[in-house]
mmCIF file of C-alpha atoms in Angstrom:
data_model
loop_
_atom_site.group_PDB
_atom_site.id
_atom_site.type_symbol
_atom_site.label_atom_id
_atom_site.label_comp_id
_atom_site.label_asym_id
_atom_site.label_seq_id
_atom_site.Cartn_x
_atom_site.Cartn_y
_atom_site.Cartn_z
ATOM 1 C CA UNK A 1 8.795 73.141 60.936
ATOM 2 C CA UNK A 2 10.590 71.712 63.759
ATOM 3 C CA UNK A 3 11.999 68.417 63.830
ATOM 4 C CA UNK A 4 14.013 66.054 66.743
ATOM 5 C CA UNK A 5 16.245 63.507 66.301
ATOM 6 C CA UNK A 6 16.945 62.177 69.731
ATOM 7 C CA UNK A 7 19.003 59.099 71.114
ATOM 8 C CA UNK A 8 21.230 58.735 67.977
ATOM 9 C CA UNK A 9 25.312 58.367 68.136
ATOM 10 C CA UNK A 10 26.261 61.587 67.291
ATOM 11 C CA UNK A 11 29.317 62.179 64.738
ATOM 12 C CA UNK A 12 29.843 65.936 64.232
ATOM 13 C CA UNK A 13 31.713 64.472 62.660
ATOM 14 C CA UNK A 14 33.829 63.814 65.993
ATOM 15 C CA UNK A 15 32.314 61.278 68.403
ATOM 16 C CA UNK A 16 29.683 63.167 70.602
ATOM 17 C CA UNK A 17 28.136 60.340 72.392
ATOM 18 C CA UNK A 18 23.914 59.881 72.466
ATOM 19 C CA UNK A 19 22.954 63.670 71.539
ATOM 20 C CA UNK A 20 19.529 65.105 71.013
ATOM 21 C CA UNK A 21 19.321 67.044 67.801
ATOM 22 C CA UNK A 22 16.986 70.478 67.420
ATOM 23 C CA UNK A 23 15.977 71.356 63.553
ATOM 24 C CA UNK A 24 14.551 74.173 63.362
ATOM 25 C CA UNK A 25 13.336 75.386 59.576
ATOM 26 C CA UNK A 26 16.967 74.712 57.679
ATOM 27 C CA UNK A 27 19.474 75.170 60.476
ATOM 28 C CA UNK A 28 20.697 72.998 63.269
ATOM 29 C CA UNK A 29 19.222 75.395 66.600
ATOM 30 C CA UNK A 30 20.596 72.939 69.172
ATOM 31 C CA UNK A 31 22.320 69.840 70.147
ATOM 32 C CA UNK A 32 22.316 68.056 73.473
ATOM 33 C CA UNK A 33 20.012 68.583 76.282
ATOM 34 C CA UNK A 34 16.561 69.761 74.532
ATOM 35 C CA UNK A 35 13.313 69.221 76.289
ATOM 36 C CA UNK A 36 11.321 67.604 73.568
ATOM 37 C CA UNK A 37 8.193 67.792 75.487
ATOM 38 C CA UNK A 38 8.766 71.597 75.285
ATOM 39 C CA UNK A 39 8.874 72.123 71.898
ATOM 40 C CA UNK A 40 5.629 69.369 71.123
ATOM 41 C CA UNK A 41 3.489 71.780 73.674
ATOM 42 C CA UNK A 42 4.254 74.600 70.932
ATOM 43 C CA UNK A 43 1.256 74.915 68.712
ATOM 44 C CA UNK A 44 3.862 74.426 65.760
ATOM 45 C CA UNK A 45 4.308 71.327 63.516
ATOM 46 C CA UNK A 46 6.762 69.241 64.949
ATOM 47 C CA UNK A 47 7.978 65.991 64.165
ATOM 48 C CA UNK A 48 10.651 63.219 66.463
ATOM 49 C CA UNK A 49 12.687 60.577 65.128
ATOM 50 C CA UNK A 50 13.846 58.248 67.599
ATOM 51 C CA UNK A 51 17.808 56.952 65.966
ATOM 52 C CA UNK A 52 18.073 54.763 68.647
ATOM 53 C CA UNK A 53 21.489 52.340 68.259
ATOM 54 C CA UNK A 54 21.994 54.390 65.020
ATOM 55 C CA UNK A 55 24.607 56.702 63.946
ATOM 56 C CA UNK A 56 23.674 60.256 62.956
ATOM 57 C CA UNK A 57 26.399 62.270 60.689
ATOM 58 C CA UNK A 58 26.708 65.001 58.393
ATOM 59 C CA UNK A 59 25.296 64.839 54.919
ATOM 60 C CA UNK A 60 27.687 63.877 52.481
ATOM 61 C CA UNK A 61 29.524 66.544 50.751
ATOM 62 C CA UNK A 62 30.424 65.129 46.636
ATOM 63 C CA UNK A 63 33.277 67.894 45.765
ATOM 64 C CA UNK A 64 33.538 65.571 42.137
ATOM 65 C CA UNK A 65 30.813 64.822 40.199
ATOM 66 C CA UNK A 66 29.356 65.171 36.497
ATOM 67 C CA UNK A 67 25.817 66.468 36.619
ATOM 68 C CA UNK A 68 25.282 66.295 33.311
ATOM 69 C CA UNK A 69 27.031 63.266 32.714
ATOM 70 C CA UNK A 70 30.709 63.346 30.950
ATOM 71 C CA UNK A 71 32.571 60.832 29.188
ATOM 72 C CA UNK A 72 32.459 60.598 24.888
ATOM 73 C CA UNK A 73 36.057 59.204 25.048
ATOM 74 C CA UNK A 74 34.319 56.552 22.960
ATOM 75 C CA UNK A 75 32.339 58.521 20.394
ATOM 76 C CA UNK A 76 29.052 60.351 21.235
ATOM 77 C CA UNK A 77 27.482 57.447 22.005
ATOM 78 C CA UNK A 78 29.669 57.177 24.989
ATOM 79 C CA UNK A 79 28.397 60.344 26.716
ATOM 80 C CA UNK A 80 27.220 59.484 30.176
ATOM 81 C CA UNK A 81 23.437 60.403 31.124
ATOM 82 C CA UNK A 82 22.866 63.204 33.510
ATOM 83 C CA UNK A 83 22.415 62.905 37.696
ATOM 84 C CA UNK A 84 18.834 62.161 39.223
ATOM 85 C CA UNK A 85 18.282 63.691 42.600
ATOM 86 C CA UNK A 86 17.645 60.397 44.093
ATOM 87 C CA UNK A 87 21.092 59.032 42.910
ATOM 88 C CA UNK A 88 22.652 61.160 45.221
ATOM 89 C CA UNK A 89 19.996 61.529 48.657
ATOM 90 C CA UNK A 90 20.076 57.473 48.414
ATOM 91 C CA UNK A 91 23.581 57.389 48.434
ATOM 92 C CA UNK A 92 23.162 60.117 51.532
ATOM 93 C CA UNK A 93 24.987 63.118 49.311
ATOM 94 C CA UNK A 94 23.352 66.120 50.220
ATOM 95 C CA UNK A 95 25.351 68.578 48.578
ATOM 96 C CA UNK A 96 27.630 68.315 44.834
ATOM 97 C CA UNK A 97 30.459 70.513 43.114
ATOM 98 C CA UNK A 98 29.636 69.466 39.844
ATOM 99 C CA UNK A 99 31.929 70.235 37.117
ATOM 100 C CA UNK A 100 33.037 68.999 33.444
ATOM 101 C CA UNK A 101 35.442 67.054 31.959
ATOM 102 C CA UNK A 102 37.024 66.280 28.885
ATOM 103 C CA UNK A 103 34.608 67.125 26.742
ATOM 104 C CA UNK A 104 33.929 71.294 26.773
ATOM 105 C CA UNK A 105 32.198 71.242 23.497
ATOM 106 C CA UNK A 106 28.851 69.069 23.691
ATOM 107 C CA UNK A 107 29.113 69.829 27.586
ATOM 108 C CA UNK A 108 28.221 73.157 28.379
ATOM 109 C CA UNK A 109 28.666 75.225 31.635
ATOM 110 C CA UNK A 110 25.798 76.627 31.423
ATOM 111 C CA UNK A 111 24.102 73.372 31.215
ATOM 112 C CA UNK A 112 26.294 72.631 34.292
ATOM 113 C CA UNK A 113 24.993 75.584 36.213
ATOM 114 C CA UNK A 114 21.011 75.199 35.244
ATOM 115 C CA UNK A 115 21.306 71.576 36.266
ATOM 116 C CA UNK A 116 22.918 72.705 39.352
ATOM 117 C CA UNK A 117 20.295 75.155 40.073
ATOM 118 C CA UNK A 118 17.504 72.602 39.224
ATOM 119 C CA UNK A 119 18.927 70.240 42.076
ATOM 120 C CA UNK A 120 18.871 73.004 44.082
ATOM 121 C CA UNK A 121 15.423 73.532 43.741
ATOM 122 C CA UNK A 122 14.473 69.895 44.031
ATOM 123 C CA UNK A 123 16.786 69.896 47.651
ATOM 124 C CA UNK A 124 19.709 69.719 47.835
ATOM 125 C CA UNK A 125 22.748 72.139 48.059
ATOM 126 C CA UNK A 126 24.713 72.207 44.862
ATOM 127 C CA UNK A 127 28.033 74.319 43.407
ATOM 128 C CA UNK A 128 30.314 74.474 40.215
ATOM 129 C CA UNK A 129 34.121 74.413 39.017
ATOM 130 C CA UNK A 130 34.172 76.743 35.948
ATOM 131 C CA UNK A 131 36.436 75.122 33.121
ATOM 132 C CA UNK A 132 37.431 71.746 32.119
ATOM 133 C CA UNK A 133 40.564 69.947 31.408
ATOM 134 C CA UNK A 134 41.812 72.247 29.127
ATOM 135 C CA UNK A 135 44.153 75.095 29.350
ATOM 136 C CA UNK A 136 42.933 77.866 28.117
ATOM 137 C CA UNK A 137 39.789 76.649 29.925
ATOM 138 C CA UNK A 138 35.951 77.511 29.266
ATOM 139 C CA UNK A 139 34.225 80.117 31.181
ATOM 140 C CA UNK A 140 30.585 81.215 31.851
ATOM 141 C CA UNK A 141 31.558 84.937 31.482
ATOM 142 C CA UNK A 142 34.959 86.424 30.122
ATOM 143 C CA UNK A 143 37.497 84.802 32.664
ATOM 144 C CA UNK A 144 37.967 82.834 35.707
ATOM 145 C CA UNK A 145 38.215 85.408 37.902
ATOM 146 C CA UNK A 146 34.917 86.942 36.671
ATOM 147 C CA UNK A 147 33.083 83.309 36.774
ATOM 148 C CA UNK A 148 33.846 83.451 40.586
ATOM 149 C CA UNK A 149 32.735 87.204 41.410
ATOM 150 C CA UNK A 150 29.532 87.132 39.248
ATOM 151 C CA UNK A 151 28.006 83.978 39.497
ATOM 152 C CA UNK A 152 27.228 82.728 42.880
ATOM 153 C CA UNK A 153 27.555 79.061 42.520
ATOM 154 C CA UNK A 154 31.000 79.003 41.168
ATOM 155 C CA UNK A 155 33.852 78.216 43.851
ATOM 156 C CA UNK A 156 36.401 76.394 41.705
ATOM 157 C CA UNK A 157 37.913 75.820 38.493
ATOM 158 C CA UNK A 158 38.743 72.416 37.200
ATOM 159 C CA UNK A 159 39.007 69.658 36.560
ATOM 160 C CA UNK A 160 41.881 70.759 35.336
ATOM 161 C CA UNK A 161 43.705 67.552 33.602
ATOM 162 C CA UNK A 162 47.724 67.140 34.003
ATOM 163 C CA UNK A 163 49.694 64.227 33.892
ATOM 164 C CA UNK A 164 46.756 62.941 31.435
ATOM 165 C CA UNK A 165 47.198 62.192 27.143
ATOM 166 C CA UNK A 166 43.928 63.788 27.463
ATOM 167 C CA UNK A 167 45.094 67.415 28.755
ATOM 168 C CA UNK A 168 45.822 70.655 26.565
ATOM 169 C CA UNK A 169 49.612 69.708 27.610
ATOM 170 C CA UNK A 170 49.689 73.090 29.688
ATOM 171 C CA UNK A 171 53.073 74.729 30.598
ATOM 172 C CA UNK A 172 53.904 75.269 34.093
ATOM 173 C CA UNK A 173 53.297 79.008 33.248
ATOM 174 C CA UNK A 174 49.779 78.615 32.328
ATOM 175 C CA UNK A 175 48.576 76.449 34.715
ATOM 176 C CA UNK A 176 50.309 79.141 37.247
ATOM 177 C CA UNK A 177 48.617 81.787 35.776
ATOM 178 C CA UNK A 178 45.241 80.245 35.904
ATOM 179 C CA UNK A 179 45.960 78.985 39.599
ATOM 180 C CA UNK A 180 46.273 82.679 40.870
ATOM 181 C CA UNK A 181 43.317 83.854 38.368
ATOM 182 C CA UNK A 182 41.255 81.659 40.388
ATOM 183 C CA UNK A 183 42.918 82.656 43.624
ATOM 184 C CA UNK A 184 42.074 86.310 43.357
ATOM 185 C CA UNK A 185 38.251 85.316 42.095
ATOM 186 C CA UNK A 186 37.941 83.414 45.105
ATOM 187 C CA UNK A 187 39.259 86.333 47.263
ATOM 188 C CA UNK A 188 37.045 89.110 45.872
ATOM 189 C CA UNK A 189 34.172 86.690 45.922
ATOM 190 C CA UNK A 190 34.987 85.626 49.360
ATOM 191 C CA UNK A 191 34.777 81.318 47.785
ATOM 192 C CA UNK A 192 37.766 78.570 48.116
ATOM 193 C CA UNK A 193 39.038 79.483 44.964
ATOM 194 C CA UNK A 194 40.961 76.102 44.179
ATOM 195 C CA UNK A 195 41.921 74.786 41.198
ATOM 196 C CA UNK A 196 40.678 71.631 40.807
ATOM 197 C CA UNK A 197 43.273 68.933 39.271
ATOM 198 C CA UNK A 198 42.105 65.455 37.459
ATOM 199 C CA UNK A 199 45.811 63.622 37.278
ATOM 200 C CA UNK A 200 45.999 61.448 34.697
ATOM 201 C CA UNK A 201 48.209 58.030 35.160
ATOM 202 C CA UNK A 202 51.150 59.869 33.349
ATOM 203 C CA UNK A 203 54.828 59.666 34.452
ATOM 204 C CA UNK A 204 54.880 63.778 35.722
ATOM 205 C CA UNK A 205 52.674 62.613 38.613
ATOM 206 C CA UNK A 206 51.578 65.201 40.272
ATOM 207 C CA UNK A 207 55.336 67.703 39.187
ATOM 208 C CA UNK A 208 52.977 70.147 38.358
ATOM 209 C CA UNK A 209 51.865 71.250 41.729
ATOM 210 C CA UNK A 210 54.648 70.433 43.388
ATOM 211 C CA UNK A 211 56.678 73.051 41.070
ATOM 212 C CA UNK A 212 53.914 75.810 41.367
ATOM 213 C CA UNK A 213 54.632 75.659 45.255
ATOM 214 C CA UNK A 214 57.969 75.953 44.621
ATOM 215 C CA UNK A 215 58.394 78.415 41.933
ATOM 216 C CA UNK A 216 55.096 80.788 42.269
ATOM 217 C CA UNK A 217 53.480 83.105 44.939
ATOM 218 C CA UNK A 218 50.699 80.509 45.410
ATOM 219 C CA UNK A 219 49.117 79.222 48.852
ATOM 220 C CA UNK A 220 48.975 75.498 48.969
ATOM 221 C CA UNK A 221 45.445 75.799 50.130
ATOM 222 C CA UNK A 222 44.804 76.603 46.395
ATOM 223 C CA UNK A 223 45.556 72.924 44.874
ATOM 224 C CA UNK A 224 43.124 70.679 45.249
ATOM 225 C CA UNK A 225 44.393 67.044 43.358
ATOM 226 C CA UNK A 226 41.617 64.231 42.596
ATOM 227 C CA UNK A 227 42.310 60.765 41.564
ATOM 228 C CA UNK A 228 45.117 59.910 43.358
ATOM 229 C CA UNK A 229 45.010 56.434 44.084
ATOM 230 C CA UNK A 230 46.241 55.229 40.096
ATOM 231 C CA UNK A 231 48.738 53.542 41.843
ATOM 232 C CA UNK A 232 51.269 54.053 44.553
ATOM 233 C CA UNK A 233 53.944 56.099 43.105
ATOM 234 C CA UNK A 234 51.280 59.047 42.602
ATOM 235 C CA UNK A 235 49.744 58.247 46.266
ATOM 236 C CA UNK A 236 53.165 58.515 47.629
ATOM 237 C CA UNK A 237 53.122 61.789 45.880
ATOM 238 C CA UNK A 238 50.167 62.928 47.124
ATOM 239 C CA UNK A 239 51.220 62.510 50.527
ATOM 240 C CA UNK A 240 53.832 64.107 49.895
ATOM 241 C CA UNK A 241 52.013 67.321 48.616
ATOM 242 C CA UNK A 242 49.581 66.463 51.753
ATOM 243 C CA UNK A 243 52.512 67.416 54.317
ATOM 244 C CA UNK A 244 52.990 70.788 52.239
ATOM 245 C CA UNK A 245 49.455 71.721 52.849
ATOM 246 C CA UNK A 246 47.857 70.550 49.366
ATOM 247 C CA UNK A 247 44.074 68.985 49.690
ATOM 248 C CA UNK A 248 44.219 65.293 47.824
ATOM 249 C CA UNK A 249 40.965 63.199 47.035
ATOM 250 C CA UNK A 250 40.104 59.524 46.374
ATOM 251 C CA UNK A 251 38.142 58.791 43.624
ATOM 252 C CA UNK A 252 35.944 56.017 45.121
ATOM 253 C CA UNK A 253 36.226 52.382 44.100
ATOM 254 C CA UNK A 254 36.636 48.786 45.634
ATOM 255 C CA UNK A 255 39.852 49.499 46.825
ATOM 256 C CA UNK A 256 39.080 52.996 48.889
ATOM 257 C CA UNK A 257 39.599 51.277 52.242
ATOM 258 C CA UNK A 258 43.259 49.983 51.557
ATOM 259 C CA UNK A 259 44.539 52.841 50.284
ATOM 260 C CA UNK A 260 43.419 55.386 52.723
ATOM 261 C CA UNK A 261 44.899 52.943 55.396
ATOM 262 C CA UNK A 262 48.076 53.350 53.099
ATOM 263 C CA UNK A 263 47.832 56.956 52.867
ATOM 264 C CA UNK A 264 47.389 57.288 56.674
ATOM 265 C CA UNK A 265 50.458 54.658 57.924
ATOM 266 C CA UNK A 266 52.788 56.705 55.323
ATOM 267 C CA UNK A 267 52.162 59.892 56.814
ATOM 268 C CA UNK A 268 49.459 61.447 54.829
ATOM 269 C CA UNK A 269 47.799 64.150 56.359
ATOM 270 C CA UNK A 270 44.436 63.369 56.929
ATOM 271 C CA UNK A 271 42.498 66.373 57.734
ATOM 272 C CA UNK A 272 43.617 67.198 53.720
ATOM 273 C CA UNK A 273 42.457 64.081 52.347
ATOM 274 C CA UNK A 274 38.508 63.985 51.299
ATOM 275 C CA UNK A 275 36.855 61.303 48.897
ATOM 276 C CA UNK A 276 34.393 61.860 46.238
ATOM 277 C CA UNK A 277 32.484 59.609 43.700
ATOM 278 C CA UNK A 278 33.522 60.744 40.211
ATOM 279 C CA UNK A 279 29.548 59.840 39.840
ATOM 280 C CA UNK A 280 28.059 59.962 35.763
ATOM 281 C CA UNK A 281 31.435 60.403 35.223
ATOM 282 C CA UNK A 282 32.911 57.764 32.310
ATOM 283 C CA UNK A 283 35.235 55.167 33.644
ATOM 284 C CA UNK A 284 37.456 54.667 29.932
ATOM 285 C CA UNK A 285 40.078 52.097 29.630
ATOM 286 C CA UNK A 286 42.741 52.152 27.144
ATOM 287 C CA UNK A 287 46.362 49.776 26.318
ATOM 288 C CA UNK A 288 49.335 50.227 26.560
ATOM 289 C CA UNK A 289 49.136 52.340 23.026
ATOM 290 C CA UNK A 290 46.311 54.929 24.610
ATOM 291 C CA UNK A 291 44.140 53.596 22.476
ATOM 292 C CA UNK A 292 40.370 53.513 23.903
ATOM 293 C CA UNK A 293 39.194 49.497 24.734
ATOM 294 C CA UNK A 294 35.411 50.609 26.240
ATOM 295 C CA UNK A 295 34.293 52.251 29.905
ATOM 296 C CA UNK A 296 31.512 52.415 32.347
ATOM 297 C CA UNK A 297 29.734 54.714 34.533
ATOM 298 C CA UNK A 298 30.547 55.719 38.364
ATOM 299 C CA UNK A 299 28.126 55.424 40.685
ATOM 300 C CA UNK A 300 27.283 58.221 43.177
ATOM 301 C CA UNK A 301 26.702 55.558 45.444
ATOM 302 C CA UNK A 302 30.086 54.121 45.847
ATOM 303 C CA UNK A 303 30.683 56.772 47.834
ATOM 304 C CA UNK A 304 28.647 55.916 50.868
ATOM 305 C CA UNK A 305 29.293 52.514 50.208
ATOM 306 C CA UNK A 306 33.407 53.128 50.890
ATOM 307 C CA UNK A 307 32.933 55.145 53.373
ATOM 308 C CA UNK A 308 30.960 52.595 55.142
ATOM 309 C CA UNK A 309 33.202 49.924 54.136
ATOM 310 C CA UNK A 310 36.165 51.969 55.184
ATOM 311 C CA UNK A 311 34.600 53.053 58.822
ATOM 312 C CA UNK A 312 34.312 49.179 59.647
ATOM 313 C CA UNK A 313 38.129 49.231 59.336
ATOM 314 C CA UNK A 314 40.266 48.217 62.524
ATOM 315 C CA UNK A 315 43.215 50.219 61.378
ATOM 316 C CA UNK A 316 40.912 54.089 61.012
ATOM 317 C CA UNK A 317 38.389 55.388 63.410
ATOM 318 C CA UNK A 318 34.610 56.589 62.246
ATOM 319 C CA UNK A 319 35.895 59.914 63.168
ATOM 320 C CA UNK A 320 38.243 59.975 60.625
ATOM 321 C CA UNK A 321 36.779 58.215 58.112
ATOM 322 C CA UNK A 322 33.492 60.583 58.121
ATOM 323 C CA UNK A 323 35.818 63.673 57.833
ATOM 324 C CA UNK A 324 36.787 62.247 54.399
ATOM 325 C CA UNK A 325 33.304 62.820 53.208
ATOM 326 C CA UNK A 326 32.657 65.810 55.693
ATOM 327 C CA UNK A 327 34.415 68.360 57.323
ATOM 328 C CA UNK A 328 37.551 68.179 55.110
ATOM 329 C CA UNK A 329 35.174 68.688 51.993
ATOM 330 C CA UNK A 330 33.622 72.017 53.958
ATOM 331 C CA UNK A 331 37.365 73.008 54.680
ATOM 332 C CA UNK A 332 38.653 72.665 51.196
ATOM 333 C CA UNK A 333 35.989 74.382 49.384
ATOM 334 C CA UNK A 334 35.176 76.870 52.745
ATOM 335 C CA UNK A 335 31.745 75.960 53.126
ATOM 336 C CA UNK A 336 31.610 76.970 56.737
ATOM 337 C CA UNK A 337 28.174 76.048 57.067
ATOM 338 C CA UNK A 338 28.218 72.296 55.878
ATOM 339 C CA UNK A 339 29.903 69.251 56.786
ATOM 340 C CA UNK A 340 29.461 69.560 60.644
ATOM 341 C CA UNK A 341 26.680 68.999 63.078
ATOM 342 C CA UNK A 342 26.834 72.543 65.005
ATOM 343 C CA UNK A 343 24.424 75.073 66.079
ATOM 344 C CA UNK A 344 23.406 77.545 62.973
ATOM 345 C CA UNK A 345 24.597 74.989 60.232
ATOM 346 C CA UNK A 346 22.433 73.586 57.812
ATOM 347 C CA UNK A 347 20.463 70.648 58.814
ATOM 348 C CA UNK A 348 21.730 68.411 56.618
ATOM 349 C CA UNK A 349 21.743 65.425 58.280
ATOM 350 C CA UNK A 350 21.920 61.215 57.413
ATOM 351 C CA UNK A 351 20.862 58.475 59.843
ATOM 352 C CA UNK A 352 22.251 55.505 58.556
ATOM 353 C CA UNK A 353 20.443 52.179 59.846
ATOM 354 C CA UNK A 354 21.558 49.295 62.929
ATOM 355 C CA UNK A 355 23.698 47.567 60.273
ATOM 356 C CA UNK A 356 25.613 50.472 58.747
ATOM 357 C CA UNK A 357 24.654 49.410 54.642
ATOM 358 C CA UNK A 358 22.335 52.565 53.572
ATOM 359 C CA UNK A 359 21.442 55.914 54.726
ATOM 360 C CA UNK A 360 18.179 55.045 56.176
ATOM 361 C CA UNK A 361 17.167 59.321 56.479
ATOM 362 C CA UNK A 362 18.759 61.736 55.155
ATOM 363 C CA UNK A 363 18.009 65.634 55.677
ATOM 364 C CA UNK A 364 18.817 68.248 53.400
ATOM 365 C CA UNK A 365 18.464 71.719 54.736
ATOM 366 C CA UNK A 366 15.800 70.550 56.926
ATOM 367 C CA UNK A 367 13.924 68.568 54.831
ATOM 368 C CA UNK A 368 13.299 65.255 54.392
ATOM 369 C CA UNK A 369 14.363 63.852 51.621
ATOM 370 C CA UNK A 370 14.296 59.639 52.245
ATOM 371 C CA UNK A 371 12.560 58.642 55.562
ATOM 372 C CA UNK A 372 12.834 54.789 56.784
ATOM 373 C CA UNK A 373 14.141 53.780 53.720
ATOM 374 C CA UNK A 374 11.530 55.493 51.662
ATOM 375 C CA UNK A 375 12.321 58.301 49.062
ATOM 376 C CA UNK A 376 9.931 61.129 49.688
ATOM 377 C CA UNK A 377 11.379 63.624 47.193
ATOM 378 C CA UNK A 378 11.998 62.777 43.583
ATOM 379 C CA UNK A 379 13.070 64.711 40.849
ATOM 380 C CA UNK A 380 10.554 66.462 38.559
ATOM 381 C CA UNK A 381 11.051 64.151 35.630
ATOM 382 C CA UNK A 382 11.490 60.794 38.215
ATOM 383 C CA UNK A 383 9.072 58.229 38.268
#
């Protein structure tokens, strides 16, 4: 199959002008100057979408997102219901590190990794953290480190939970120890190898990983905080840990936009910031007491829907703003073949429409998944 995407505004994600894109099978075979005539004289099946005053990106990369839904805080009738595929290709996500989270007892990782490998088969590209909040954290196999070299979709642990009244209240020890488990898995496995970090609104902030820099043999590379905008104390934190080379993310909600303006005028580094949705994931509130009031459900969605709203900023360019939910995912988790628009990587492609308020195509390893709006690929139990 080939396909063509010409006259579209090209963000690789940096700005590359009206481009011509070549698809060939899964892969990206060329961008720029292709002769499309050419390739329609081929006795092949070949298909051209004209993206005309349209801007053409990466697929979204989700590096935080419950799978198989998470939450319970409230009882079990308060466990969140499991992704669709078409939550995430209508929200232009076209590949998910799913992963659990407080719950590691109704929750399984295996039912983490056959749901990953389901979505997989439906599409899209999908991966796994081993573990949950706790410390000593659940694993498919014996350990960590064995979860990374024998099972191909693992390339993280987490979410680990600090700062949280929901975490195993971990010493610094522990965590350390499970940091560099996962750092040698990822090495022997040739992965990321991060450890994943939910932080809780709790007064440590993010101590933790500032102490494990400081104390223990461990690369910053390897820390990888989410849910860093609880207020700005712990984003003022996070920049700090930014500047040391730690990756931070933004769990997305309605006020995305302000504080990655806020992260970027106080000197956050952006190429180590990414955002992610948190999607099926429970949204619990509790007083002052930590006692549970109710909670919702995050939407996939809101993740293209802040980046959008965020890229229509005056203070942050579309460059940067796609990076968040692009390139800086494919650096943090070293998926060298996603998150960029460049000869040999995966097609995986959106086309959002003239106004900028949905991903109006969206390509996952070459295929189409929603075309002009429409959804041509559902899940096998989707109406």
């Amino acid at each position: 199959m080939i396909t063509i995407i010409k006259n579209g505004e090209v963000y690789a994600p940096q700005y590359l002008g009206r481009q011509t894109i070549l698809i060939i099978g899964d892969k990206i075979a060329k961008i720029g100057n292709v002769k499309v005539d050419k390739y329609l004289d081929l006795d092949l099946e070949a298909e051209v979408i004209d993206a005309a005053g349209r801007i053409v990106m990466p697929g979204i990369i989700d590096p935080h997102i419950h799978l198989i839904g998470g939450g319970g805080e409230g009882g079990f009738a308060t466990r969140t219901p499991e992704v669709q595929l078409t939550d995430l290709t209508q929200s232009g996500i076209t590949t998910v590190v799913g992963l659990l989270g407080t719950d590691g007892t109704t929750r399984h990782l295996t039912s983490l990794l056959a749901k990953a490998r389901a979505l997989e088969e439906e599409g899209i590209t999908t991966y796994i953290y081993t573990g949950n909040y706790h410390v000593p954290t659940p694993t498919i196999t014996s350990c960590v480190k064995d979860d990374f070299i024998l099972i191909d979709k693992v390339l993280g642990v987490g979410e680990i939970a600090i700062s949280d009244s929901r975490s195993a209240q971990p010493s610094l020890h522990e965590v350390a120890k499970l940091v560099a488990e996962a750092r040698i898995g990822g090495l022997l496995s040739n992965k990321a190898g991060v450890t994943h970090f939910h932080t809780g609104p709790g007064k440590e902030k993010l101590t933790y990983l500032h102490q494990l820099l400081e104390q223990y043999e461990i690369p910053a590379s390897q820390l990888y905080a989410t849910h860093i905008t609880r207020s700005q104390a712990l984003v003022d934190d996070a920049i700090a840990l930014s500047n040391k080379g730690v990756y931070v993310d933004i769990t997305c909600s309605d006020d995305t936009k302000e504080w990655i303006e806020y992260f970027k005028k106080h000197g956050g580094k952006m190429d180590h910031l990414t955002l992610s949705s948190d999607g099926n994931g429970s949204l619990p509130q509790f007083d002052e007491k930590g006692q549970f009031l109710g909670l919702g459900v995050a939407s996939p969605y809101t993740l293209f829907e802040q980046m959008v709203r965020t890229a229509k900023s005056d203070q942050l360019s579309m460059e940067e703003v796609f990076k968040l939910v692009t390139s800086n995912t494919a650096d943090v988790l070293k998926l060298n073949h996603k998150g960029r628009l460049i000869e040999g990587c995966d097609a995986d492609i959106i086309i959002l429409d003239e106004e900028m308020t949905t991903p109006a195509y969206v390509v996952a390893k070459g295929r189409w998944m929603v075309k002009d709006g429409e959804i041509l690929v559902k899940g096998t139990f989707e109406k």
